[in-house]
XYZ file of C-alpha atoms in Angstrom:
661
model
C -52.588 66.812 -0.747
C -51.412 67.859 -4.216
C -48.424 65.575 -4.238
C -47.970 65.933 -8.000
C -46.721 69.503 -7.406
C -43.689 68.211 -5.561
C -42.157 65.930 -8.229
C -38.828 67.649 -8.001
C -35.976 65.709 -6.428
C -35.335 68.514 -3.885
C -38.816 68.509 -2.335
C -41.234 65.926 -1.044
C -44.845 65.851 0.034
C -45.768 64.283 3.360
C -49.430 63.902 4.361
C -50.270 64.293 8.034
C -53.585 62.685 8.961
C -55.075 64.349 12.043
C -58.313 62.442 12.420
C -61.792 63.780 12.931
C -63.545 60.411 13.241
C -62.524 57.724 15.719
C -62.282 55.195 12.938
C -59.694 57.343 11.186
C -57.289 57.215 14.152
C -56.500 53.556 13.458
C -53.366 53.172 11.316
C -54.820 50.063 9.569
C -57.789 52.126 8.360
C -55.474 54.899 7.185
C -53.394 52.346 5.303
C -56.568 51.085 3.591
C -57.331 54.625 2.475
C -53.852 55.166 1.191
C -54.092 52.011 -0.866
C -57.612 52.778 -2.027
C -56.707 56.199 -3.401
C -53.258 55.129 -4.680
C -51.449 57.681 -2.511
C -47.724 57.323 -3.134
C -46.316 59.995 -0.811
C -45.629 59.253 2.895
C -48.542 59.636 5.330
C -48.133 60.212 9.077
C -50.853 59.110 11.507
C -51.248 62.059 13.919
C -53.806 60.037 15.900
C -53.677 62.170 19.061
C -53.571 65.489 17.173
C -50.114 66.311 18.595
C -48.782 67.879 15.378
C -52.113 69.578 14.813
C -51.804 71.365 18.195
C -48.112 72.106 18.001
C -48.454 73.790 14.613
C -51.637 75.582 15.603
C -53.735 74.073 12.858
C -57.412 75.004 12.906
C -59.078 73.324 9.981
C -58.831 70.749 7.186
C -57.056 70.979 4.840
C -54.023 73.066 5.893
C -50.773 73.023 3.948
C -47.539 73.725 5.846
C -44.369 74.289 3.772
C -41.242 73.482 5.735
C -37.683 74.515 4.819
C -34.554 72.384 4.803
C -33.715 73.394 8.339
C -37.100 72.421 9.730
C -38.468 75.980 9.778
C -42.060 76.732 8.891
C -42.069 78.883 5.743
C -45.661 79.210 4.716
C -49.134 78.024 5.848
C -52.153 77.858 3.509
C -55.616 77.113 4.876
C -58.418 75.591 2.839
C -58.603 74.447 -0.792
C -57.864 76.086 -4.103
C -54.315 77.345 -3.511
C -52.558 75.442 -6.272
C -51.071 78.481 -8.010
C -49.928 79.980 -4.730
C -48.220 76.709 -3.842
C -46.448 76.495 -7.184
C -45.093 80.017 -7.046
C -43.920 79.745 -3.451
C -42.285 76.330 -3.774
C -40.373 77.245 -6.947
C -39.165 80.443 -5.319
C -38.097 78.710 -2.129
C -36.298 75.941 -4.082
C -34.287 78.518 -6.014
C -33.449 80.399 -2.799
C -32.193 77.408 -0.857
C -30.407 75.943 -3.822
C -28.367 79.121 -4.235
C -27.238 78.734 -0.598
C -26.335 75.097 -1.103
C -28.905 73.802 1.391
C -30.598 71.257 -0.859
C -29.500 67.670 -1.541
C -30.070 66.722 -5.180
C -31.073 63.047 -4.836
C -34.326 61.107 -4.408
C -35.551 59.407 -1.245
C -36.121 55.626 -1.148
C -39.880 55.892 -0.684
C -42.143 52.885 -1.114
C -45.880 53.126 -1.991
C -48.074 51.080 0.319
C -49.216 48.821 -2.525
C -46.611 46.280 -1.397
C -48.718 45.448 1.645
C -52.068 44.940 -0.081
C -54.183 42.416 1.794
C -54.015 38.767 0.732
C -57.807 38.577 0.486
C -57.879 41.022 -2.452
C -59.343 39.172 -5.434
C -61.302 40.260 -8.460
C -62.510 43.452 -6.721
C -60.383 46.176 -5.169
C -62.151 48.533 -2.734
C -65.590 48.290 -4.367
C -67.532 51.450 -3.657
C -71.180 51.077 -4.685
C -73.487 48.370 -5.918
C -76.800 48.585 -7.803
C -79.269 45.990 -8.995
C -82.270 45.698 -11.286
C -84.767 42.981 -12.092
C -84.486 41.962 -15.738
C -88.223 41.373 -16.039
C -89.431 44.465 -14.158
C -92.588 46.172 -15.387
C -92.301 49.432 -17.158
C -89.145 48.552 -19.012
C -90.246 46.292 -21.846
C -91.738 48.223 -24.741
C -89.863 51.436 -24.067
C -87.342 52.590 -26.693
C -83.989 54.330 -26.797
C -83.988 57.486 -28.738
C -81.672 60.474 -28.860
C -82.573 63.839 -27.549
C -80.887 66.291 -29.877
C -79.860 69.720 -28.726
C -79.445 71.844 -31.803
C -78.766 68.602 -33.687
C -75.665 68.033 -31.530
C -75.676 64.241 -31.188
C -72.641 64.354 -28.876
C -74.868 65.763 -26.126
C -77.733 63.284 -26.756
C -79.043 61.327 -23.770
C -80.223 57.773 -24.257
C -83.643 56.479 -23.119
C -84.590 53.006 -21.999
C -85.552 50.410 -24.574
C -86.280 46.742 -24.509
C -83.251 44.659 -23.545
C -82.280 42.367 -26.396
C -79.596 39.884 -27.415
C -77.315 39.108 -24.447
C -79.369 41.444 -22.262
C -82.583 39.454 -22.565
C -83.628 36.816 -19.992
C -86.491 34.425 -19.689
C -88.379 33.565 -16.558
C -86.785 30.106 -16.700
C -83.307 31.511 -16.537
C -83.365 31.307 -12.726
C -81.130 34.408 -12.409
C -83.560 37.304 -13.075
C -81.464 40.073 -11.523
C -78.545 42.078 -12.834
C -76.011 43.860 -10.653
C -73.378 46.474 -11.271
C -70.489 47.260 -8.953
C -68.049 50.115 -9.079
C -64.707 48.349 -8.781
C -63.289 51.622 -7.556
C -59.676 50.573 -6.908
C -59.454 49.006 -10.363
C -61.123 52.026 -12.018
C -63.764 49.896 -13.744
C -67.372 48.745 -13.641
C -68.351 45.086 -13.459
C -71.816 43.919 -14.469
C -72.911 40.439 -13.334
C -75.864 38.268 -12.369
C -76.764 37.249 -8.849
C -75.154 33.876 -9.576
C -71.828 35.723 -9.828
C -71.625 35.180 -13.594
C -69.922 38.207 -15.099
C -71.444 39.721 -18.200
C -69.308 42.790 -18.753
C -66.056 44.267 -17.522
C -66.049 47.973 -18.430
C -62.856 49.978 -18.215
C -59.352 49.004 -17.220
C -57.017 48.639 -14.291
C -55.362 52.020 -14.901
C -57.177 55.354 -14.422
C -58.098 57.532 -17.358
C -60.865 59.577 -18.991
C -61.729 57.911 -22.290
C -65.056 57.181 -24.030
C -65.481 54.263 -26.362
C -65.831 50.518 -26.250
C -65.840 48.660 -22.963
C -62.209 47.635 -23.601
C -61.065 51.171 -24.531
C -63.081 53.178 -21.943
C -61.378 54.454 -18.838
C -62.661 55.739 -15.472
C -60.931 57.124 -12.386
C -62.132 55.836 -9.015
C -65.805 55.550 -9.974
C -68.338 55.347 -7.165
C -72.114 55.632 -7.715
C -73.883 53.317 -10.204
C -77.585 53.265 -11.135
C -79.584 51.374 -13.728
C -82.126 53.209 -15.836
C -83.027 49.993 -17.588
C -81.455 46.510 -17.690
C -79.248 47.705 -20.536
C -78.481 51.325 -19.549
C -76.707 52.616 -16.476
C -75.143 55.811 -15.250
C -71.835 56.140 -13.405
C -70.531 58.738 -10.998
C -66.928 58.914 -12.229
C -65.724 60.500 -9.031
C -62.133 61.492 -9.613
C -62.798 62.440 -13.208
C -65.530 64.767 -11.887
C -67.898 63.481 -14.574
C -71.120 61.541 -15.145
C -70.787 58.684 -17.607
C -73.339 56.588 -19.484
C -72.829 52.820 -20.066
C -74.918 51.148 -22.802
C -74.962 47.366 -22.424
C -76.589 46.929 -25.794
C -74.112 48.931 -27.910
C -71.210 48.104 -25.518
C -70.225 51.673 -25.453
C -69.306 54.328 -22.797
C -69.736 58.030 -23.235
C -69.508 61.121 -21.107
C -72.741 62.954 -20.261
C -71.427 65.641 -17.914
C -67.978 66.985 -17.106
C -64.573 67.285 -18.741
C -62.371 65.656 -16.056
C -61.586 69.136 -14.606
C -62.651 69.869 -11.031
C -64.570 73.042 -10.379
C -66.243 75.006 -7.621
C -69.313 76.217 -9.467
C -72.336 75.756 -7.214
C -75.006 76.816 -9.744
C -74.683 74.817 -12.960
C -76.511 75.353 -16.211
C -73.523 75.168 -18.592
C -73.296 72.876 -21.582
C -73.067 69.337 -20.242
C -69.508 68.428 -21.206
C -68.338 71.976 -20.301
C -69.838 72.023 -16.791
C -67.181 71.659 -14.114
C -68.256 69.681 -11.046
C -66.525 68.155 -8.047
C -66.425 64.563 -6.801
C -69.870 63.139 -7.716
C -70.286 60.238 -5.238
C -73.705 58.646 -5.806
C -76.653 58.666 -8.111
C -80.350 57.910 -8.101
C -83.117 58.199 -10.690
C -86.525 59.652 -9.944
C -89.627 60.180 -12.030
C -90.591 63.764 -12.643
C -94.227 62.710 -12.144
C -93.468 62.379 -8.420
C -92.954 66.137 -8.258
C -96.621 66.921 -9.022
C -98.614 63.823 -8.064
C -100.076 63.707 -4.560
C -100.045 59.900 -4.207
C -97.559 57.090 -4.758
C -97.243 56.013 -8.371
C -96.273 52.913 -10.271
C -92.718 53.432 -11.409
C -92.740 55.143 -14.785
C -89.874 56.486 -16.831
C -87.319 57.753 -14.347
C -86.244 60.916 -16.145
C -84.407 62.941 -13.486
C -80.943 61.834 -12.512
C -79.956 63.111 -9.023
C -76.300 63.326 -8.116
C -74.776 63.521 -4.644
C -72.068 66.101 -5.349
C -69.780 65.413 -2.406
C -67.181 67.963 -3.360
C -69.686 70.799 -3.522
C -71.907 69.682 -0.611
C -74.982 69.779 -2.840
C -77.466 67.621 -4.743
C -77.500 68.237 -8.507
C -80.003 67.081 -11.173
C -79.617 66.110 -14.827
C -83.011 66.488 -16.477
C -83.270 63.762 -19.085
C -86.632 65.059 -20.314
C -88.222 68.480 -20.230
C -89.413 68.736 -16.624
C -91.566 71.023 -14.544
C -89.737 71.280 -11.219
C -90.417 72.862 -7.895
C -92.423 76.097 -7.913
C -93.331 75.426 -11.527
C -89.849 76.082 -12.911
C -89.400 74.466 -16.321
C -86.112 72.779 -17.208
C -85.421 71.774 -20.812
C -84.099 68.266 -21.524
C -80.336 68.127 -21.019
C -80.227 70.745 -18.256
C -77.728 70.077 -15.471
C -77.977 72.177 -12.358
C -77.750 72.316 -8.578
C -81.174 71.753 -6.996
C -80.570 71.303 -3.264
C -77.917 72.781 -1.026
C -76.171 76.178 -0.699
C -72.675 74.794 -1.242
C -71.692 75.550 2.355
C -70.520 72.543 4.370
C -73.273 72.378 6.944
C -75.863 70.180 8.572
C -78.678 72.579 7.811
C -82.284 71.502 7.315
C -84.563 73.965 5.653
C -87.873 74.320 3.837
C -86.048 76.130 1.033
C -83.870 73.689 -0.862
C -81.093 76.139 -1.760
C -80.854 77.302 1.849
C -80.232 73.818 3.117
C -76.679 72.605 3.734
C -74.980 69.252 3.375
C -71.499 68.002 4.311
C -70.131 65.681 1.645
C -73.359 63.865 0.650
C -72.303 60.386 -0.394
C -75.345 58.160 -0.735
C -78.810 58.512 -2.353
C -81.945 56.363 -2.441
C -85.430 57.228 -3.678
C -88.663 56.175 -1.920
C -91.361 56.600 -4.557
C -94.174 55.844 -2.035
C -92.996 58.699 0.170
C -92.164 61.016 -2.704
C -88.782 61.491 -1.045
C -85.065 60.974 -1.540
C -82.858 59.905 1.403
C -79.311 61.214 1.636
C -76.317 59.749 3.498
C -74.519 62.918 4.524
C -71.144 61.571 5.525
C -69.302 64.462 7.260
C -72.294 65.411 9.375
C -72.895 61.683 10.125
C -76.556 62.095 9.359
C -79.326 60.696 7.184
C -81.506 63.463 5.630
C -84.629 63.459 3.575
C -85.494 65.618 0.549
C -89.171 66.009 -0.288
C -89.741 65.549 -3.985
C -92.849 67.735 -3.872
C -91.165 70.938 -2.723
C -87.460 70.284 -2.008
C -87.740 70.631 1.753
C -84.737 69.057 3.583
C -85.384 67.460 6.998
C -83.534 65.379 9.522
C -84.057 61.582 9.728
C -81.397 60.240 12.129
C -77.998 61.180 13.505
C -76.088 64.394 13.956
C -77.039 67.413 15.962
C -79.719 70.074 15.780
C -77.098 72.761 15.209
C -76.256 73.171 11.538
C -72.645 74.006 12.411
C -71.902 70.881 14.484
C -70.269 68.392 12.211
C -68.693 66.435 15.123
C -71.824 64.818 16.502
C -71.011 61.261 15.631
C -70.874 57.926 17.380
C -72.485 54.505 17.433
C -75.840 54.484 19.173
C -79.272 53.191 18.261
C -82.178 55.520 18.978
C -84.602 58.033 17.535
C -83.658 60.910 15.290
C -80.959 63.011 17.025
C -80.460 60.487 19.834
C -79.192 58.007 17.241
C -75.516 58.370 16.273
C -73.758 57.284 13.131
C -70.145 57.616 11.980
C -69.536 58.716 8.411
C -72.371 56.842 6.683
C -71.795 56.398 2.926
C -74.848 54.498 1.602
C -78.622 54.235 1.899
C -81.141 51.899 0.292
C -84.942 52.116 0.622
C -87.016 48.905 0.888
C -90.662 49.542 0.075
C -91.849 46.130 1.282
C -90.984 46.684 4.967
C -90.951 50.519 4.802
C -87.339 50.503 6.000
C -84.326 52.545 5.063
C -81.064 50.579 5.271
C -77.793 52.402 6.003
C -74.170 51.600 5.387
C -72.759 53.076 8.583
C -69.275 52.923 7.150
C -66.910 53.931 9.969
C -68.891 51.897 12.521
C -68.527 48.846 10.231
C -72.325 48.220 10.491
C -75.561 48.016 8.588
C -78.376 49.874 10.267
C -82.051 50.332 9.593
C -84.452 53.253 10.058
C -88.126 52.603 10.563
C -90.002 55.270 8.625
C -91.833 57.469 9.574
C -90.813 56.961 13.236
C -87.145 57.789 12.442
C -85.939 55.076 14.860
C -82.493 53.670 13.973
C -81.379 50.164 14.965
C -78.396 47.951 14.155
C -79.099 45.241 11.614
C -75.671 43.624 11.739
C -72.100 44.487 12.739
C -70.079 44.326 15.960
C -68.645 47.791 15.559
C -65.195 46.348 14.851
C -63.661 45.768 11.449
C -63.637 42.164 10.306
C -64.803 39.760 7.612
C -67.688 37.474 8.512
C -69.935 35.082 6.632
C -72.559 32.502 7.605
C -75.603 32.407 9.888
C -75.842 34.992 12.654
C -78.082 34.970 15.708
C -77.327 38.472 16.889
C -76.208 41.597 14.970
C -72.883 41.650 16.817
C -72.052 38.167 15.513
C -71.089 39.773 12.195
C -68.104 41.894 11.217
C -67.775 44.127 8.163
C -65.036 46.550 7.132
C -66.166 49.983 6.103
C -69.133 49.050 3.897
C -69.532 51.848 1.350
C -72.724 51.061 -0.511
C -75.756 48.790 -0.594
C -78.930 48.056 -2.491
C -82.126 46.040 -2.023
C -82.920 43.117 -4.323
C -85.918 43.650 -6.587
C -87.937 41.145 -4.484
C -86.937 42.894 -1.212
C -85.547 39.672 0.244
C -81.843 40.490 0.197
C -79.347 43.259 0.690
C -76.294 43.508 -1.573
C -73.480 45.199 0.307
C -70.217 46.616 -1.044
C -67.956 45.553 1.829
C -65.323 47.975 0.684
C -62.262 47.155 2.772
C -62.930 43.450 2.447
C -62.839 43.800 -1.346
C -66.045 41.933 -1.975
C -69.824 42.053 -2.394
C -71.820 40.407 0.392
C -75.413 39.187 0.308
C -77.555 39.569 3.463
C -80.601 37.276 3.565
C -82.765 39.385 5.900
C -85.328 36.783 6.992
C -82.903 33.880 7.373
C -80.151 35.983 9.036
C -77.452 34.764 6.737
C -74.634 36.776 5.253
C -72.557 35.360 2.396
C -69.766 36.539 0.148
C -70.937 36.681 -3.450
C -68.391 34.834 -5.582
C -67.923 36.710 -8.847
C -66.896 34.394 -11.642
C -64.802 35.704 -14.527
C -65.714 33.779 -17.727
C -62.818 32.294 -19.698
C -63.102 34.733 -22.529
C -62.634 37.656 -20.096
C -59.659 36.333 -18.195
C -56.604 38.413 -18.709
C -53.152 36.844 -18.837
C -50.043 38.810 -17.889
C -48.998 40.876 -20.899
C -45.725 42.632 -21.336
C -47.446 45.779 -22.609
C -49.148 46.185 -19.221
C -45.908 45.804 -17.264
C -43.537 48.535 -16.199
C -39.845 47.868 -15.820
C -37.690 45.190 -17.418
C -39.411 42.252 -19.145
C -37.471 38.970 -19.126
C -39.342 36.569 -21.465
C -38.820 32.846 -21.720
C -40.725 29.842 -23.114
C -41.160 26.210 -22.107
C -43.212 23.289 -23.359
C -45.470 21.035 -21.245
C -47.878 18.163 -22.004
C -51.393 18.977 -23.193
C -52.533 17.122 -20.080
C -50.822 19.720 -17.903
C -48.262 18.938 -15.290
C -45.754 20.494 -12.905
C -42.978 23.013 -13.356
C -40.064 23.220 -10.952
C -38.869 26.815 -11.296
C -35.453 27.683 -9.938
C -34.923 31.454 -9.693
C -31.691 33.340 -8.895
C -31.762 37.141 -8.464
C -28.516 38.767 -7.412
C -27.278 42.352 -6.990
C -24.581 43.945 -9.079
C -21.270 44.939 -7.418
C -21.619 48.034 -5.292
C -25.404 47.750 -5.074
C -27.251 47.090 -1.815
C -30.879 46.744 -0.796
C -32.329 49.941 0.698
C -32.464 49.562 4.427
C -36.039 49.169 5.823
C -37.618 49.355 2.396
C -39.958 46.490 1.222
C -38.387 44.028 -1.147
C -41.178 41.981 -2.709
C -41.960 39.451 -5.425
C -45.348 38.190 -6.592
C -46.654 35.399 -8.864
C -49.492 36.063 -11.299
C -51.427 33.329 -13.120
C -53.860 33.576 -16.047
C -56.727 32.031 -14.040
C -57.508 30.294 -10.685
C -57.009 26.779 -12.133
C -53.235 27.349 -11.900
C -51.602 26.973 -8.494
C -48.221 27.083 -6.724
C -46.601 26.320 -3.395
C -46.398 30.068 -2.681
C -47.608 33.219 -4.453
C -45.399 35.999 -3.217
C -43.259 37.285 -0.404
C -39.955 38.835 0.617
C -36.988 38.829 -1.717
C -34.644 35.877 -1.527
C -31.486 35.544 -3.633
C -32.453 32.032 -4.630
C -35.835 30.289 -4.436
C -37.765 27.363 -5.939
C -41.385 27.562 -7.080
C -43.550 24.507 -7.751
C -46.121 25.370 -10.394
C -49.126 23.148 -11.120
C -50.271 23.683 -14.722
C -53.852 22.682 -15.567
C -54.855 20.584 -18.565
C -55.000 22.450 -21.846
C -58.397 24.063 -22.513
C -58.660 26.026 -25.741
C -55.551 28.192 -25.994
C -52.363 26.588 -27.355
C -50.318 28.527 -24.820
C -50.672 30.516 -21.613
C -48.426 32.973 -19.817
C -47.649 33.639 -16.191
C -45.263 36.044 -14.498
C -42.988 36.345 -11.508
C -42.635 40.082 -10.755
C -40.148 41.818 -8.511
C -39.964 45.244 -6.986
C -36.701 45.952 -5.229
C -35.419 49.192 -3.676
C -31.674 49.479 -4.178
C -28.919 52.021 -3.506
C -25.313 52.546 -4.435
C -23.306 52.905 -1.236
C -23.489 56.489 0.091
C -25.121 57.600 -3.173
C -28.306 57.514 -5.197
C -31.188 55.101 -4.744
C -33.725 53.687 -7.148
C -36.612 51.294 -7.473
C -36.157 48.336 -9.841
C -39.182 46.620 -11.346
C -38.607 43.490 -13.439
C -40.764 40.596 -14.571
C -40.015 37.062 -15.612
C -42.711 36.489 -18.253
C -43.013 32.759 -19.003
C -45.004 31.402 -21.932
C -46.106 27.791 -21.428
C -46.711 26.056 -24.783
C -48.979 22.970 -24.737
C -47.541 20.085 -26.792
C -48.829 16.515 -26.932
C -45.382 14.883 -26.745
C -43.958 17.268 -24.092
C -43.236 16.000 -20.591
C -45.618 16.497 -17.653
C -42.715 17.427 -15.335
C -40.477 20.321 -16.357
C -37.475 21.953 -14.726
C -36.719 25.542 -15.689
C -34.004 27.962 -14.543
C -34.282 31.774 -14.376
C -31.652 34.345 -13.341
C -31.201 38.102 -13.335
C -28.611 40.551 -12.024
C -30.057 43.775 -10.622
C -28.197 47.073 -11.261
C -29.040 50.653 -10.385
C -30.108 51.579 -13.951
C-alpha cells in the first residue's frame, strides 16, 4: 500500500489484509509483519474475507478509494498505478474541500512499534543467514582484481583473494567458520563467528541507500547474503532493489546492480547501476564450469551470481566473468540479465527456462554434485529445481500440477505433489547426506527432501509458532516462528536457522537432536550508547557523578501534562529505558506512562570510558480538548561520569511538562 501518497491531513491510508495463507489470518502474525516492514498506517485483519466479498475484490493488490461519506469512489486493480492514484486523490480532495466535507486535522494514530516483543535483542526480524569455512580449499591463493568495463572502475567487480589481517584464522583458533546474517529489521548486516563473536556491523539502524565505509553504508530491509570468499560477500538489498558488495578486507560497501528505483523490466542487459529490478530476495553463487561439465566438480571460482528476483517472479544472473551459458550463448563479464522465468506469476515447470514461471521465488541453494539450483518458490508453496546444464525447471515437492494453481498449500509430509508446504522462504543443500533442507516459514517448521526421491519429511517444528531450545526427541517437540532462511555448516553437522519472528539465529545439531539459540556478542568497541543525534523529539540532558567502582542510582521521574492537554484515549502511552551495554541493569526497563515513578539503576564498575550515557525515552499521544492531537517524543539523556571520590549511591530527580507543541 503506497501510504506515502496519503501524507495530507485530510486523507489516510488503511491497509486491509485479506489473507491467502492460513498463517496470515492470525492477527499476531500480521502484527509481526507490520513491525517487520515498519508499516505506520492502520491495518485491518479481514481474516474471514468479509470485506473482500462485500466489496467484490478479485485479486491482490486492489486499491479502493473511499469518500468522506463512506462512498466508493474509485477501484484500482494490480500494481503500477501510482500516477493514477495521485491525480485522482488530489482531484477528490479539492472537490470535497470545496464542499466543506473534509476535517483539517490529523488522526491520533500509533505505529505498532510500541508493542515490539520483549525478546527482541541484537537482531530484529533476521531474514537470511550464510556461512563459510575460513580454511576451505579453493580460496587461499586466489586474488582480488578489478574487471574494468571501458576503464570504468565504478562498475568493477571484485574477485576472491586470500583473507588477511583480521580475516585470517589458524587451525588452532577453534572457530573456523564465519557467518553473516541480514539483520533485516535493523537494515544492516552482521558478520560473526560460530562462537557468537561479532567481527563487523555493516550499516545502520535507519534505512538508506549509501555506499562507503561500514559505518556510513546504508541498506533497506536486506535479505539474501552469500559469501564468495571469507572476505567478500554479496547482499540482496531488497527494498533498495539493488545488489551490494561487502568487502571485509577494505571495510567498504558498494553497489553492483540497481539504483534504488523499482522497475518491471523482465529482460535486463542494461548498465549495472542503471538496471532497474524489483525486490531481490536471495542469492547463490555457482561456477560456470558446472554448465558444461558432465560430472560433479571440486568447487572452483564461483563466478555466476544467481538472484531470486521475487518482485519479477524470475531468476536473474550477474556474470562475474565472461561465461558461455546455455545453448552456447556468451555473456561478457559484468552482464546482468534474466535467465529463468517468463515474469508471469505461475507455478510452471518447463524445459525452456524462459517459458517457466515462478511466484515470488525467495530462496536459492546450489547443489554442485547435481549440477542444479533449488528454489523456494513462496507464493506457489513449492520447491523447484533448475538444471545448470540446460535451464530446465522441474518440480521437487509441494504445490499442484496446474501452473495456475497458487493455492495448493498446507502442511503434509509426502512425495512430490502429495507433500504440502506453506510459503517456504529458504532452502539449503547438504551434500553429505544428499538432503535439501527447507524453511517452511508459515508452517513454522524445518523440513527435508530426500533427493532424488523427492520425499519431504518434517525435521522439526510442531506447526505452531513458538520459541524452543534444548534437546528434542520428536520433531513436534520444537517450536519456531516463521523461519526465513537457513544454511548448512561447512562440515555438514549443523543447520543455522534465521528464526525470523523470534529475532534470533538458532543452531540445529542434526545428529544430537539439539536446537540452541546462538548468542551473538557485541564487542565493547562496537557497543553503541544512546546519542542525542540519533534521537527524535526533545532531548533533556543531565549529568551525575558516581564512584569508579560503580553503584546504584535512585532515579525519581515526574512527567506531567500542561493545562488543557489530555492523553489520547486508547492510544499507547509508553516509556523505555536504554543502556549502553548488558552489564547495566534496572528494576524495570519500560512500560505504561505514569505521572511519577522511581527507577533503581545498577551501574557497573568503570571499564575504559570515563563516562557512559543512558536514556529514558517517552512517546505520548496527547490532545487539546475537542481539538488537535499530536505525538510527543522526549528523552532524558543522562551522562554518568566516573569519579574516584564520588558516592556509590546517588539520588537524582528528573521532571518534564508535556505540551502540545
